[in-house]
């Protein structure tokens, strides 16, 4: 069993496995069940030939990992990125299992990826990659088998192509094959905003828990994509002052608070927040160390590391990204009770919760209004937050370990009740 030590450099899969082992030990997990839950159920690697716009053929490598199907169909996004790897997809797939279980929705966990740089590909090339990726995996996908969704580098359009490819193969329209698709073809009201809204809801709950007044609080947000921007707007609506925001190109700081509307307009025009005139330029490293009440990493994995964890100066760390904190950084945060951590598998679960609603609406061909979606989303988050906080207080364990323990114990229960085949 791997212990987390400050000397080790762990890749994302090893990092999640180390956390799992730690939770398994705390839970007194049966060794046999632990062996099952530690490994993904299925890992598929494909090499997909695609005709590029200039006529030459390129071969892209794609992955789909189904970590668990014990509690329902495998569920999780598809990531298009130049550095995506099988180990990363594996880690993200298992995070999806624990995420769905901690918020108690009837899905397993999965993740997919294609090694490519979407910023360098044309619309047509992206469409051909997506359709071929879907076609190669067609027998593994299905509303009852595995339901993809957007992740980094993919969006509603990607999901529309996946849905169309699957539907053409089946011979009938199958909206429930993917979630996060456009509303016009069976997407859910409020899906696009769901992750950011969920983050903001949980930040409010964390503020209540530590007695912080939203109107006196400041927040720093790393990432101004779909999740970071919605979380920023939503926190601002509740009175929080957003003093710094960044993206891959750099960041911007304004102690008096950033005008998010103007910033959004600037980011739309310039494709970055860097260079926004109403504030001082800062680097991503400076942004993470900026004194604030709420720090929201909403970008990539491994942003809070052994090197900078001691420098972060916030009261609440709201992990909107998947895996923004390394296990080494975790050890440091564990020794900092001044910071209330909302762990990723809880903090960003709003997205997959509304994906669940989308799947349910598609299966029933009966659609809900946005108010109903948001109300149901908050109810689920409320229950999961309260259970995690209670467990963390009762067992005197971190919020991260409490969330993971809740998730793992639900999957264990399903495995134990179902038994082993044959
Ligand atoms: N990619 C998102 C996540 O990591 C959404 C997954 C989904 O909706 O299935 O949670």
GROMACS .gro file of C-alpha atoms and ligand atoms in nm:
model
  432
    1UNK     CA    1   0.000   0.000   0.000
    2UNK     CA    2   0.136   0.339  -0.104
    3UNK     CA    3   0.166   0.596   0.170
    4UNK     CA    4   0.164   0.964   0.088
    5UNK     CA    5   0.504   1.102   0.166
    6UNK     CA    6   0.645   1.443   0.094
    7UNK     CA    7   0.939   1.287  -0.094
    8UNK     CA    8   0.726   1.125  -0.362
    9UNK     CA    9   0.625   1.286  -0.691
   10UNK     CA   10   0.294   1.120  -0.779
   11UNK     CA   11   0.126   1.125  -1.118
   12UNK     CA   12  -0.253   1.185  -1.110
   13UNK     CA   13  -0.337   0.814  -1.103
   14UNK     CA   14  -0.090   0.739  -0.824
   15UNK     CA   15  -0.216   1.045  -0.637
   16UNK     CA   16  -0.578   0.930  -0.648
   17UNK     CA   17  -0.474   0.571  -0.564
   18UNK     CA   18  -0.280   0.697  -0.262
   19UNK     CA   19  -0.586   0.891  -0.144
   20UNK     CA   20  -0.805   0.588  -0.200
   21UNK     CA   21  -0.570   0.366   0.005
   22UNK     CA   22  -0.576   0.621   0.283
   23UNK     CA   23  -0.958   0.630   0.286
   24UNK     CA   24  -0.975   0.248   0.259
   25UNK     CA   25  -0.759   0.217   0.569
   26UNK     CA   26  -0.973   0.466   0.764
   27UNK     CA   27  -1.289   0.285   0.654
   28UNK     CA   28  -1.149  -0.057   0.742
   29UNK     CA   29  -1.240  -0.158   0.390
   30UNK     CA   30  -1.239  -0.531   0.323
   31UNK     CA   31  -0.915  -0.608   0.135
   32UNK     CA   32  -1.095  -0.790  -0.149
   33UNK     CA   33  -1.346  -0.509  -0.206
   34UNK     CA   34  -1.058  -0.261  -0.186
   35UNK     CA   35  -0.880  -0.447  -0.467
   36UNK     CA   36  -1.190  -0.421  -0.686
   37UNK     CA   37  -1.255  -0.053  -0.620
   38UNK     CA   38  -0.893   0.048  -0.663
   39UNK     CA   39  -0.879  -0.050  -1.032
   40UNK     CA   40  -1.094   0.066  -1.323
   41UNK     CA   41  -1.343  -0.187  -1.459
   42UNK     CA   42  -1.250  -0.122  -1.822
   43UNK     CA   43  -0.986   0.083  -2.007
   44UNK     CA   44  -1.004   0.132  -2.382
   45UNK     CA   45  -0.733   0.289  -2.599
   46UNK     CA   46  -0.809   0.376  -2.961
   47UNK     CA   47  -0.603   0.525  -3.244
   48UNK     CA   48  -0.830   0.719  -3.473
   49UNK     CA   49  -0.739   0.820  -3.829
   50UNK     CA   50  -0.874   1.159  -3.931
   51UNK     CA   51  -0.855   1.338  -4.266
   52UNK     CA   52  -0.724   1.690  -4.195
   53UNK     CA   53  -0.836   2.000  -4.385
   54UNK     CA   54  -0.520   2.008  -4.599
   55UNK     CA   55  -0.581   1.651  -4.712
   56UNK     CA   56  -0.321   1.467  -4.503
   57UNK     CA   57  -0.420   1.195  -4.257
   58UNK     CA   58  -0.346   1.228  -3.887
   59UNK     CA   59  -0.387   0.955  -3.626
   60UNK     CA   60  -0.510   1.066  -3.282
   61UNK     CA   61  -0.499   0.856  -2.965
   62UNK     CA   62  -0.814   0.843  -2.757
   63UNK     CA   63  -0.912   0.684  -2.427
   64UNK     CA   64  -1.223   0.586  -2.239
   65UNK     CA   65  -1.192   0.451  -1.888
   66UNK     CA   66  -1.495   0.314  -1.705
   67UNK     CA   67  -1.389   0.301  -1.345
   68UNK     CA   68  -1.709   0.166  -1.191
   69UNK     CA   69  -2.057   0.064  -1.299
   70UNK     CA   70  -2.162  -0.068  -0.958
   71UNK     CA   71  -2.419   0.207  -0.887
   72UNK     CA   72  -2.540   0.276  -1.242
   73UNK     CA   73  -2.413   0.361  -1.590
   74UNK     CA   74  -2.057   0.489  -1.616
   75UNK     CA   75  -2.062   0.871  -1.627
   76UNK     CA   76  -1.807   1.138  -1.703
   77UNK     CA   77  -1.663   1.390  -1.942
   78UNK     CA   78  -1.439   1.370  -2.247
   79UNK     CA   79  -1.125   1.584  -2.241
   80UNK     CA   80  -0.943   1.713  -2.550
   81UNK     CA   81  -0.592   1.826  -2.453
   82UNK     CA   82  -0.236   1.785  -2.585
   83UNK     CA   83  -0.109   1.631  -2.261
   84UNK     CA   84  -0.400   1.402  -2.173
   85UNK     CA   85  -0.277   1.054  -2.077
   86UNK     CA   86  -0.422   0.720  -1.977
   87UNK     CA   87  -0.311   0.775  -1.618
   88UNK     CA   88  -0.484   1.112  -1.604
   89UNK     CA   89  -0.805   0.972  -1.754
   90UNK     CA   90  -0.794   0.681  -1.508
   91UNK     CA   91  -0.761   0.918  -1.216
   92UNK     CA   92  -1.043   1.139  -1.343
   93UNK     CA   93  -1.264   0.833  -1.402
   94UNK     CA   94  -1.226   0.717  -1.044
   95UNK     CA   95  -1.288   1.071  -0.918
   96UNK     CA   96  -1.617   1.057  -1.110
   97UNK     CA   97  -1.711   0.735  -0.926
   98UNK     CA   98  -1.655   0.894  -0.585
   99UNK     CA   99  -1.816   1.221  -0.698
  100UNK     CA  100  -2.138   1.054  -0.812
  101UNK     CA  101  -2.145   0.845  -0.495
  102UNK     CA  102  -2.082   1.132  -0.252
  103UNK     CA  103  -2.380   1.324  -0.392
  104UNK     CA  104  -2.570   0.994  -0.417
  105UNK     CA  105  -2.676   0.996  -0.781
  106UNK     CA  106  -2.719   0.659  -0.956
  107UNK     CA  107  -2.409   0.658  -1.175
  108UNK     CA  108  -2.070   0.495  -1.179
  109UNK     CA  109  -1.764   0.683  -1.298
  110UNK     CA  110  -1.586   0.722  -1.630
  111UNK     CA  111  -1.369   0.965  -1.824
  112UNK     CA  112  -1.248   0.994  -2.179
  113UNK     CA  113  -0.986   1.188  -2.365
  114UNK     CA  114  -0.825   1.252  -2.700
  115UNK     CA  115  -0.465   1.371  -2.729
  116UNK     CA  116  -0.506   1.684  -2.943
  117UNK     CA  117  -0.491   2.060  -2.916
  118UNK     CA  118  -0.843   2.188  -2.988
  119UNK     CA  119  -0.715   2.546  -3.026
  120UNK     CA  120  -0.516   2.436  -3.333
  121UNK     CA  121  -0.795   2.233  -3.498
  122UNK     CA  122  -1.066   2.357  -3.732
  123UNK     CA  123  -1.437   2.306  -3.667
  124UNK     CA  124  -1.444   2.035  -3.933
  125UNK     CA  125  -1.139   1.855  -3.792
  126UNK     CA  126  -1.288   1.860  -3.442
  127UNK     CA  127  -1.612   1.722  -3.579
  128UNK     CA  128  -1.435   1.436  -3.760
  129UNK     CA  129  -1.226   1.349  -3.450
  130UNK     CA  130  -1.541   1.348  -3.234
  131UNK     CA  131  -1.749   1.138  -3.472
  132UNK     CA  132  -1.474   0.879  -3.521
  133UNK     CA  133  -1.402   0.865  -3.147
  134UNK     CA  134  -1.772   0.803  -3.081
  135UNK     CA  135  -1.802   0.544  -3.359
  136UNK     CA  136  -1.499   0.347  -3.230
  137UNK     CA  137  -1.650   0.333  -2.881
  138UNK     CA  138  -2.010   0.285  -2.987
  139UNK     CA  139  -2.056  -0.055  -2.825
  140UNK     CA  140  -1.929   0.075  -2.491
  141UNK     CA  141  -2.148   0.386  -2.490
  142UNK     CA  142  -2.524   0.386  -2.427
  143UNK     CA  143  -2.779   0.551  -2.196
  144UNK     CA  144  -2.765   0.243  -1.972
  145UNK     CA  145  -2.391   0.176  -2.025
  146UNK     CA  146  -2.181   0.491  -2.032
  147UNK     CA  147  -2.294   0.853  -2.075
  148UNK     CA  148  -2.027   1.107  -2.178
  149UNK     CA  149  -2.033   1.483  -2.106
  150UNK     CA  150  -1.811   1.785  -2.178
  151UNK     CA  151  -1.483   1.843  -1.995
  152UNK     CA  152  -1.175   2.054  -2.074
  153UNK     CA  153  -1.150   2.128  -2.446
  154UNK     CA  154  -1.498   1.996  -2.530
  155UNK     CA  155  -1.835   2.168  -2.523
  156UNK     CA  156  -2.204   2.152  -2.617
  157UNK     CA  157  -2.117   2.123  -2.987
  158UNK     CA  158  -1.894   1.820  -2.918
  159UNK     CA  159  -2.183   1.655  -2.734
  160UNK     CA  160  -2.421   1.733  -3.023
  161UNK     CA  161  -2.184   1.552  -3.267
  162UNK     CA  162  -2.153   1.256  -3.028
  163UNK     CA  163  -2.530   1.236  -2.990
  164UNK     CA  164  -2.582   1.254  -3.366
  165UNK     CA  165  -2.318   0.988  -3.441
  166UNK     CA  166  -2.467   0.751  -3.184
  167UNK     CA  167  -2.823   0.820  -3.306
  168UNK     CA  168  -2.728   0.756  -3.671
  169UNK     CA  169  -2.578   0.420  -3.570
  170UNK     CA  170  -2.888   0.324  -3.372
  171UNK     CA  171  -3.130   0.446  -3.637
  172UNK     CA  172  -3.325   0.667  -3.396
  173UNK     CA  173  -3.262   0.984  -3.199
  174UNK     CA  174  -3.102   0.904  -2.860
  175UNK     CA  175  -3.060   1.225  -2.659
  176UNK     CA  176  -2.986   1.036  -2.335
  177UNK     CA  177  -2.652   0.910  -2.476
  178UNK     CA  178  -2.472   1.231  -2.369
  179UNK     CA  179  -2.530   1.518  -2.126
  180UNK     CA  180  -2.423   1.879  -2.155
  181UNK     CA  181  -2.567   1.905  -2.506
  182UNK     CA  182  -2.754   2.209  -2.643
  183UNK     CA  183  -3.105   2.261  -2.502
  184UNK     CA  184  -3.249   2.243  -2.856
  185UNK     CA  185  -3.164   1.871  -2.885
  186UNK     CA  186  -3.255   1.758  -2.533
  187UNK     CA  187  -3.005   1.939  -2.312
  188UNK     CA  188  -3.118   2.057  -1.968
  189UNK     CA  189  -3.193   2.410  -1.864
  190UNK     CA  190  -2.921   2.518  -1.621
  191UNK     CA  191  -2.662   2.251  -1.719
  192UNK     CA  192  -2.407   2.503  -1.848
  193UNK     CA  193  -2.423   2.705  -1.526
  194UNK     CA  194  -2.454   2.407  -1.292
  195UNK     CA  195  -2.092   2.355  -1.184
  196UNK     CA  196  -2.024   2.724  -1.112
  197UNK     CA  197  -2.358   2.767  -0.935
  198UNK     CA  198  -2.289   2.461  -0.723
  199UNK     CA  199  -1.947   2.596  -0.625
  200UNK     CA  200  -2.103   2.924  -0.513
  201UNK     CA  201  -2.378   2.744  -0.317
  202UNK     CA  202  -2.119   2.539  -0.129
  203UNK     CA  203  -1.904   2.846  -0.065
  204UNK     CA  204  -2.211   3.003   0.100
  205UNK     CA  205  -2.253   2.693   0.318
  206UNK     CA  206  -1.884   2.700   0.410
  207UNK     CA  207  -1.912   3.072   0.498
  208UNK     CA  208  -2.205   2.986   0.729
  209UNK     CA  209  -2.000   2.712   0.892
  210UNK     CA  210  -1.705   2.935   0.977
  211UNK     CA  211  -1.910   3.249   1.044
  212UNK     CA  212  -1.794   3.455   0.747
  213UNK     CA  213  -2.018   3.735   0.619
  214UNK     CA  214  -2.048   3.728   0.237
  215UNK     CA  215  -2.072   4.106   0.225
  216UNK     CA  216  -1.732   4.140   0.390
  217UNK     CA  217  -1.567   3.853   0.203
  218UNK     CA  218  -1.319   3.865  -0.086
  219UNK     CA  219  -1.257   3.595  -0.346
  220UNK     CA  220  -0.983   3.502  -0.589
  221UNK     CA  221  -1.067   3.281  -0.886
  222UNK     CA  222  -0.816   3.089  -1.097
  223UNK     CA  223  -0.971   3.018  -1.438
  224UNK     CA  224  -1.236   3.224  -1.615
  225UNK     CA  225  -1.390   2.951  -1.829
  226UNK     CA  226  -1.739   2.811  -1.787
  227UNK     CA  227  -1.689   2.710  -1.422
  228UNK     CA  228  -1.471   2.996  -1.292
  229UNK     CA  229  -1.672   3.275  -1.452
  230UNK     CA  230  -2.014   3.146  -1.338
  231UNK     CA  231  -1.877   3.083  -0.987
  232UNK     CA  232  -1.738   3.439  -0.979
  233UNK     CA  233  -2.065   3.597  -1.097
  234UNK     CA  234  -2.267   3.386  -0.858
  235UNK     CA  235  -2.049   3.464  -0.555
  236UNK     CA  236  -2.059   3.835  -0.648
  237UNK     CA  237  -2.440   3.816  -0.659
  238UNK     CA  238  -2.427   3.704  -0.295
  239UNK     CA  239  -2.215   4.005  -0.200
  240UNK     CA  240  -1.862   3.863  -0.226
  241UNK     CA  241  -1.600   4.097  -0.374
  242UNK     CA  242  -1.397   3.930  -0.651
  243UNK     CA  243  -1.049   4.082  -0.624
  244UNK     CA  244  -0.845   3.865  -0.864
  245UNK     CA  245  -0.906   3.641  -1.163
  246UNK     CA  246  -0.665   3.460  -1.395
  247UNK     CA  247  -0.649   3.226  -1.691
  248UNK     CA  248  -0.367   3.046  -1.875
  249UNK     CA  249  -0.230   3.377  -2.011
  250UNK     CA  250  -0.209   3.561  -1.676
  251UNK     CA  251  -0.416   3.735  -1.412
  252UNK     CA  252  -0.559   4.063  -1.295
  253UNK     CA  253  -0.593   4.206  -0.944
  254UNK     CA  254  -0.802   4.493  -0.811
  255UNK     CA  255  -0.834   4.540  -0.434
  256UNK     CA  256  -1.157   4.740  -0.480
  257UNK     CA  257  -1.317   4.448  -0.665
  258UNK     CA  258  -1.328   4.365  -1.036
  259UNK     CA  259  -1.620   4.469  -1.253
  260UNK     CA  260  -1.712   4.119  -1.375
  261UNK     CA  261  -1.936   4.239  -1.658
  262UNK     CA  262  -1.660   4.450  -1.805
  263UNK     CA  263  -1.408   4.171  -1.745
  264UNK     CA  264  -1.629   3.921  -1.926
  265UNK     CA  265  -1.666   4.157  -2.221
  266UNK     CA  266  -1.289   4.206  -2.230
  267UNK     CA  267  -1.228   3.829  -2.208
  268UNK     CA  268  -1.473   3.761  -2.492
  269UNK     CA  269  -1.297   4.012  -2.715
  270UNK     CA  270  -0.938   3.921  -2.624
  271UNK     CA  271  -0.980   3.550  -2.537
  272UNK     CA  272  -0.803   3.618  -2.204
  273UNK     CA  273  -0.847   3.823  -1.889
  274UNK     CA  274  -0.477   3.919  -1.902
  275UNK     CA  275  -0.435   4.284  -1.992
  276UNK     CA  276  -0.773   4.395  -1.850
  277UNK     CA  277  -0.715   4.768  -1.792
  278UNK     CA  278  -0.902   4.805  -1.459
  279UNK     CA  279  -0.646   4.639  -1.231
  280UNK     CA  280  -0.285   4.530  -1.188
  281UNK     CA  281  -0.137   4.240  -1.384
  282UNK     CA  282  -0.042   3.939  -1.171
  283UNK     CA  283   0.094   3.592  -1.246
  284UNK     CA  284  -0.088   3.271  -1.161
  285UNK     CA  285   0.162   3.206  -0.880
  286UNK     CA  286   0.093   3.550  -0.732
  287UNK     CA  287  -0.280   3.495  -0.768
  288UNK     CA  288  -0.271   3.172  -0.564
  289UNK     CA  289  -0.081   3.350  -0.286
  290UNK     CA  290  -0.310   3.656  -0.281
  291UNK     CA  291  -0.464   3.715   0.066
  292UNK     CA  292  -0.839   3.658   0.038
  293UNK     CA  293  -1.127   3.484   0.215
  294UNK     CA  294  -1.220   3.244  -0.065
  295UNK     CA  295  -0.976   3.088  -0.310
  296UNK     CA  296  -1.134   2.907  -0.606
  297UNK     CA  297  -0.898   2.704  -0.827
  298UNK     CA  298  -1.123   2.648  -1.129
  299UNK     CA  299  -0.866   2.555  -1.392
  300UNK     CA  300  -0.636   2.255  -1.410
  301UNK     CA  301  -0.509   1.977  -1.188
  302UNK     CA  302  -0.207   2.016  -0.959
  303UNK     CA  303  -0.212   2.392  -0.900
  304UNK     CA  304  -0.175   2.382  -0.523
  305UNK     CA  305   0.140   2.185  -0.461
  306UNK     CA  306   0.402   2.118  -0.197
  307UNK     CA  307   0.578   2.432  -0.323
  308UNK     CA  308   0.294   2.680  -0.267
  309UNK     CA  309   0.046   2.520  -0.020
  310UNK     CA  310   0.206   2.692   0.278
  311UNK     CA  311   0.173   3.030   0.102
  312UNK     CA  312  -0.197   3.031   0.025
  313UNK     CA  313  -0.380   3.283   0.238
  314UNK     CA  314  -0.752   3.207   0.237
  315UNK     CA  315  -1.019   3.092   0.482
  316UNK     CA  316  -1.206   2.875   0.230
  317UNK     CA  317  -1.047   2.670  -0.048
  318UNK     CA  318  -1.324   2.581  -0.295
  319UNK     CA  319  -1.187   2.322  -0.539
  320UNK     CA  320  -1.389   2.389  -0.852
  321UNK     CA  321  -1.139   2.203  -1.076
  322UNK     CA  322  -1.076   1.829  -1.059
  323UNK     CA  323  -0.765   1.751  -0.855
  324UNK     CA  324  -0.626   2.105  -0.815
  325UNK     CA  325  -0.448   2.007  -0.492
  326UNK     CA  326  -0.173   1.744  -0.487
  327UNK     CA  327  -0.153   1.489  -0.201
  328UNK     CA  328   0.166   1.656  -0.082
  329UNK     CA  329  -0.015   1.990  -0.065
  330UNK     CA  330  -0.295   1.810   0.117
  331UNK     CA  331  -0.062   1.710   0.396
  332UNK     CA  332   0.033   2.074   0.437
  333UNK     CA  333  -0.334   2.185   0.433
  334UNK     CA  334  -0.416   1.918   0.692
  335UNK     CA  335  -0.184   2.104   0.927
  336UNK     CA  336  -0.364   2.432   0.854
  337UNK     CA  337  -0.701   2.416   1.034
  338UNK     CA  338  -0.745   2.786   0.947
  339UNK     CA  339  -0.845   2.676   0.595
  340UNK     CA  340  -1.185   2.518   0.530
  341UNK     CA  341  -1.147   2.291   0.225
  342UNK     CA  342  -1.444   2.209   0.001
  343UNK     CA  343  -1.292   1.908  -0.177
  344UNK     CA  344  -1.323   1.875  -0.555
  345UNK     CA  345  -1.548   1.568  -0.562
  346UNK     CA  346  -1.806   1.766  -0.366
  347UNK     CA  347  -1.726   2.120  -0.479
  348UNK     CA  348  -1.764   2.069  -0.854
  349UNK     CA  349  -2.036   1.801  -0.838
  350UNK     CA  350  -2.303   2.049  -0.953
  351UNK     CA  351  -2.217   1.969  -1.315
  352UNK     CA  352  -2.274   1.598  -1.294
  353UNK     CA  353  -2.582   1.644  -1.075
  354UNK     CA  354  -2.751   1.846  -1.350
  355UNK     CA  355  -2.616   1.592  -1.602
  356UNK     CA  356  -2.815   1.338  -1.402
  357UNK     CA  357  -3.125   1.560  -1.434
  358UNK     CA  358  -3.060   1.593  -1.808
  359UNK     CA  359  -3.038   1.214  -1.847
  360UNK     CA  360  -3.360   1.165  -1.646
  361UNK     CA  361  -3.543   1.431  -1.854
  362UNK     CA  362  -3.421   1.272  -2.180
  363UNK     CA  363  -3.529   0.923  -2.074
  364UNK     CA  364  -3.874   1.056  -1.986
  365UNK     CA  365  -3.898   1.310  -2.271
  366UNK     CA  366  -4.033   1.547  -2.010
  367UNK     CA  367  -3.843   1.870  -1.950
  368UNK     CA  368  -3.817   2.090  -1.642
  369UNK     CA  369  -3.779   2.466  -1.610
  370UNK     CA  370  -3.458   2.624  -1.483
  371UNK     CA  371  -3.603   2.707  -1.138
  372UNK     CA  372  -3.690   2.342  -1.082
  373UNK     CA  373  -3.342   2.233  -1.193
  374UNK     CA  374  -3.165   2.482  -0.964
  375UNK     CA  375  -3.390   2.397  -0.668
  376UNK     CA  376  -3.324   2.023  -0.706
  377UNK     CA  377  -2.950   2.088  -0.754
  378UNK     CA  378  -2.925   2.285  -0.430
  379UNK     CA  379  -3.119   2.021  -0.236
  380UNK     CA  380  -2.875   1.750  -0.340
  381UNK     CA  381  -2.573   1.968  -0.263
  382UNK     CA  382  -2.716   2.064   0.074
  383UNK     CA  383  -2.755   1.699   0.174
  384UNK     CA  384  -2.406   1.604   0.055
  385UNK     CA  385  -2.242   1.905   0.221
  386UNK     CA  386  -2.415   1.841   0.554
  387UNK     CA  387  -2.329   1.471   0.552
  388UNK     CA  388  -1.965   1.543   0.466
  389UNK     CA  389  -1.933   1.813   0.731
  390UNK     CA  390  -2.096   1.595   0.997
  391UNK     CA  391  -1.868   1.302   0.920
  392UNK     CA  392  -1.563   1.526   0.919
  393UNK     CA  393  -1.656   1.669   1.261
  394UNK     CA  394  -1.761   1.335   1.411
  395UNK     CA  395  -1.450   1.147   1.304
  396UNK     CA  396  -1.217   1.449   1.326
  397UNK     CA  397  -1.101   1.394   0.969
  398UNK     CA  398  -1.051   1.643   0.686
  399UNK     CA  399  -1.342   1.739   0.460
  400UNK     CA  400  -1.156   1.567   0.175
  401UNK     CA  401  -1.125   1.239   0.358
  402UNK     CA  402  -1.486   1.265   0.477
  403UNK     CA  403  -1.617   1.316   0.122
  404UNK     CA  404  -1.404   1.034  -0.016
  405UNK     CA  405  -1.507   0.802   0.269
  406UNK     CA  406  -1.875   0.874   0.204
  407UNK     CA  407  -1.830   0.805  -0.167
  408UNK     CA  408  -1.623   0.490  -0.120
  409UNK     CA  409  -1.860   0.351   0.145
  410UNK     CA  410  -2.160   0.389  -0.091
  411UNK     CA  411  -1.981   0.208  -0.373
  412UNK     CA  412  -1.866  -0.061  -0.128
  413UNK     CA  413  -2.225  -0.108  -0.013
  414UNK     CA  414  -2.343  -0.155  -0.374
  415UNK     CA  415  -2.064  -0.404  -0.443
  416UNK     CA  416  -2.134  -0.600  -0.125
  417UNK     CA  417  -2.509  -0.621  -0.183
  418UNK     CA  418  -2.470  -0.718  -0.548
  419UNK     CA  419  -2.200  -0.979  -0.479
  420UNK     CA  420  -1.946  -1.116  -0.721
  421UNK     CA  421  -2.022  -1.275  -1.057
  422UNK     CA  422  -1.983  -1.569  -1.108
  423LIG     N1  423  -1.666   1.683  -1.674
  423LIG     C1  424  -1.750   1.718  -1.565
  423LIG     C2  425  -1.690   1.669  -1.434
  423LIG     O1  426  -1.572   1.643  -1.426
  423LIG     C3  427  -1.894   1.675  -1.585
  423LIG     C4  428  -1.918   1.527  -1.593
  423LIG     C5  429  -2.061   1.490  -1.629
  423LIG     O2  430  -2.146   1.576  -1.627
  423LIG     O3  431  -2.081   1.372  -1.658
  423LIG     O4  432  -1.756   1.660  -1.335
   0.00000   0.00000   0.00000
